[in-house]
């Protein structure tokens, strides 16, 4: 059973550049979540998909952020015009069924540094 | 009031002792509770989940849930140096809300 994978693992970019991250969930999981974690904090929810449908977006997800899951498999998270405040670990998680009795498993994360 | 609260620590426990980690939550409608372990620079790893009041044991780990007190805890028996990590409590709130809400984590250090 292959776990959640994310690419790249590290990204350094200059302020104002666009970046895109990819997440591949566990193969049989139809739910995919994006979280962001800054130093000393717990992960914060950004958005989630059930299959290809984006069902919820946090108000943390400004207009510069967009996420897609076009075929209900992998997902991408794009940040446009990056700012230094976007520096964080971006975490992807997946789960199989949603609902209350459902566990989310995280990938290794993409660490973004904006200089 | 934060939605999920944890003592940030650090919590230092001698090797072989029991480590006790605590978490309180504000939404009385919360239904599902999770403990994640996070090593420095790594992503969270799910180690326990509990959905019903009472205790749930898995190896050296025991999760305890008291919905009336809005309290969930994690006990680690026979603590090992490899247990040194940050432990994150996460709560899935009321029905229809799929996101996890995390506490800030408790940093645990096991002293050899």
Coordinates of N, CA and C in Angstrom, one line a residue, chain A residues 16-78:
Chain A
X16 N 6.7 36.9 -5.4 CA 6.1 37.3 -6.7 C 6.0 36.2 -7.7
X17 N 6.8 35.2 -7.5 CA 6.7 34.0 -8.4 C 5.6 33.1 -8.1
X18 N 5.2 32.3 -9.1 CA 4.1 31.4 -8.9 C 4.7 30.0 -8.6
X19 N 4.1 29.2 -7.8 CA 4.5 27.9 -7.5 C 3.4 26.9 -7.6
X20 N 3.7 25.7 -7.9 CA 2.6 24.6 -8.0 C 3.1 23.4 -7.3
X21 N 2.3 22.8 -6.4 CA 2.6 21.6 -5.7 C 1.7 20.5 -6.2
X22 N 2.2 19.2 -6.1 CA 1.4 18.1 -6.5 C 1.2 17.1 -5.4
X23 N 0.1 16.5 -5.3 CA -0.2 15.5 -4.3 C -0.9 14.3 -5.0
X24 N -0.3 13.1 -4.7 CA -0.9 11.9 -5.1 C -1.4 11.1 -3.9
X25 N -2.7 10.9 -3.8 CA -3.3 10.3 -2.6 C -3.1 8.8 -2.6
X26 N -3.4 8.1 -1.5 CA -3.5 6.7 -1.4 C -4.5 6.2 -2.5
X27 N -4.2 5.2 -3.2 CA -4.9 4.9 -4.5 C -6.4 4.7 -4.3
X28 N -6.8 4.1 -3.3 CA -8.3 3.8 -3.1 C -9.0 4.9 -2.4
X29 N -8.3 6.0 -2.0 CA -8.9 7.1 -1.3 C -9.6 8.1 -2.3
X30 N -10.8 8.5 -2.0 CA -11.5 9.4 -2.8 C -11.5 10.8 -2.3
X31 N -11.1 11.0 -1.0 CA -11.1 12.3 -0.4 C -9.6 12.8 -0.3
X32 N -9.4 14.0 -0.6 CA -8.1 14.6 -0.6 C -8.2 16.0 0.1
X33 N -7.2 16.2 1.0 CA -7.2 17.5 1.8 C -5.9 18.2 1.6
X34 N -6.0 19.5 1.7 CA -4.7 20.3 1.8 C -4.8 21.1 3.1
X35 N -3.6 21.1 3.8 CA -3.4 21.8 5.0 C -2.1 22.6 4.9
X36 N -2.0 23.6 5.7 CA -0.8 24.4 5.8 C -0.3 24.5 7.2
X37 N 1.0 24.3 7.5 CA 1.5 24.3 8.8 C 2.7 25.2 8.9
X38 N 2.6 26.2 9.8 CA 3.8 27.0 10.1 C 4.4 26.6 11.4
X39 N 5.6 27.1 11.6 CA 6.4 26.7 12.8 C 5.7 26.9 14.1
X40 N 5.6 25.8 14.9 CA 5.0 25.9 16.2 C 3.5 25.9 16.2
X41 N 2.9 25.7 15.1 CA 1.5 25.6 15.0 C 1.0 24.2 14.5
X42 N -0.2 23.9 14.7 CA -0.8 22.7 14.1 C -1.2 23.0 12.7
X43 N -1.4 21.9 11.9 CA -1.8 22.2 10.5 C -3.2 22.9 10.5
X44 N -3.3 23.8 9.5 CA -4.6 24.5 9.3 C -5.2 24.1 8.0
X45 N -6.4 23.8 8.0 CA -7.2 23.3 6.8 C -7.2 24.4 5.8
X46 N -7.0 24.0 4.5 CA -7.2 24.9 3.4 C -8.4 24.5 2.5
X47 N -8.4 23.3 2.1 CA -9.5 22.9 1.2 C -9.6 21.4 1.1
X48 N -10.7 20.8 0.6 CA -10.7 19.4 0.4 C -11.6 19.0 -0.8
X49 N -11.3 17.9 -1.4 CA -12.0 17.3 -2.6 C -12.6 16.0 -2.2
X50 N -13.8 15.7 -2.8 CA -14.3 14.4 -2.9 C -14.3 14.1 -4.4
X51 N -13.5 13.1 -4.7 CA -13.3 12.8 -6.2 C -12.8 14.1 -6.8
X52 N -13.4 14.6 -7.9 CA -12.9 15.8 -8.5 C -13.6 17.1 -8.0
X53 N -14.6 16.9 -7.1 CA -15.3 18.1 -6.6 C -14.7 18.7 -5.4
X54 N -14.4 20.0 -5.5 CA -13.9 20.8 -4.4 C -15.1 21.2 -3.5
X55 N -15.2 20.6 -2.3 CA -16.4 20.8 -1.5 C -16.3 21.8 -0.4
X56 N -15.1 22.2 0.0 CA -14.9 23.2 1.0 C -13.6 24.0 0.8
X57 N -13.6 25.3 1.0 CA -12.4 26.1 1.0 C -12.4 26.9 2.2
X58 N -11.3 27.0 2.9 CA -11.1 27.8 4.1 C -10.9 29.3 3.6
X59 N -11.3 30.2 4.5 CA -11.1 31.6 4.2 C -9.6 31.9 4.2
X60 N -8.8 31.0 4.7 CA -7.3 31.2 4.6 C -6.9 31.1 3.1
X61 N -7.7 30.5 2.3 CA -7.3 30.3 0.9 C -7.7 31.5 0.1
X62 N -6.7 32.5 0.0 CA -7.0 33.7 -0.6 C -7.1 33.5 -2.1
X63 N -7.4 34.6 -2.9 CA -7.6 34.5 -4.3 C -6.3 34.0 -5.0
X64 N -5.2 34.2 -4.3 CA -3.9 33.8 -4.9 C -3.7 32.3 -4.9
X65 N -4.5 31.6 -4.2 CA -4.4 30.1 -4.0 C -5.5 29.5 -4.9
X66 N -5.1 28.4 -5.6 CA -6.1 27.6 -6.3 C -5.7 26.2 -6.2
X67 N -6.7 25.3 -6.1 CA -6.5 23.9 -6.0 C -7.4 23.2 -7.0
X68 N -6.8 22.1 -7.6 CA -7.6 21.3 -8.6 C -7.4 19.8 -8.3
X69 N -8.3 19.1 -8.8 CA -8.2 17.6 -8.8 C -9.0 17.1 -10.0
X70 N -8.4 17.3 -11.2 CA -9.2 17.2 -12.4 C -9.7 15.9 -12.7
X71 N -9.1 14.8 -12.4 CA -9.6 13.5 -12.7 C -9.9 12.7 -11.4
X72 N -10.0 13.4 -10.3 CA -10.3 12.7 -9.1 C -9.1 11.8 -8.6
X73 N -7.9 12.0 -9.1 CA -6.8 11.3 -8.6 C -5.8 12.2 -7.9
X74 N -4.8 12.7 -8.6 CA -3.9 13.6 -8.0 C -4.5 15.0 -7.9
X75 N -3.9 15.8 -7.1 CA -4.3 17.2 -6.9 C -3.1 18.1 -7.1
X76 N -3.4 19.4 -7.5 CA -2.4 20.4 -7.5 C -2.8 21.6 -6.7
X77 N -1.9 22.2 -6.0 CA -2.1 23.5 -5.3 C -1.2 24.5 -5.9
X78 N -1.8 25.6 -6.4 CA -1.0 26.7 -7.0 C -1.1 27.9 -6.1

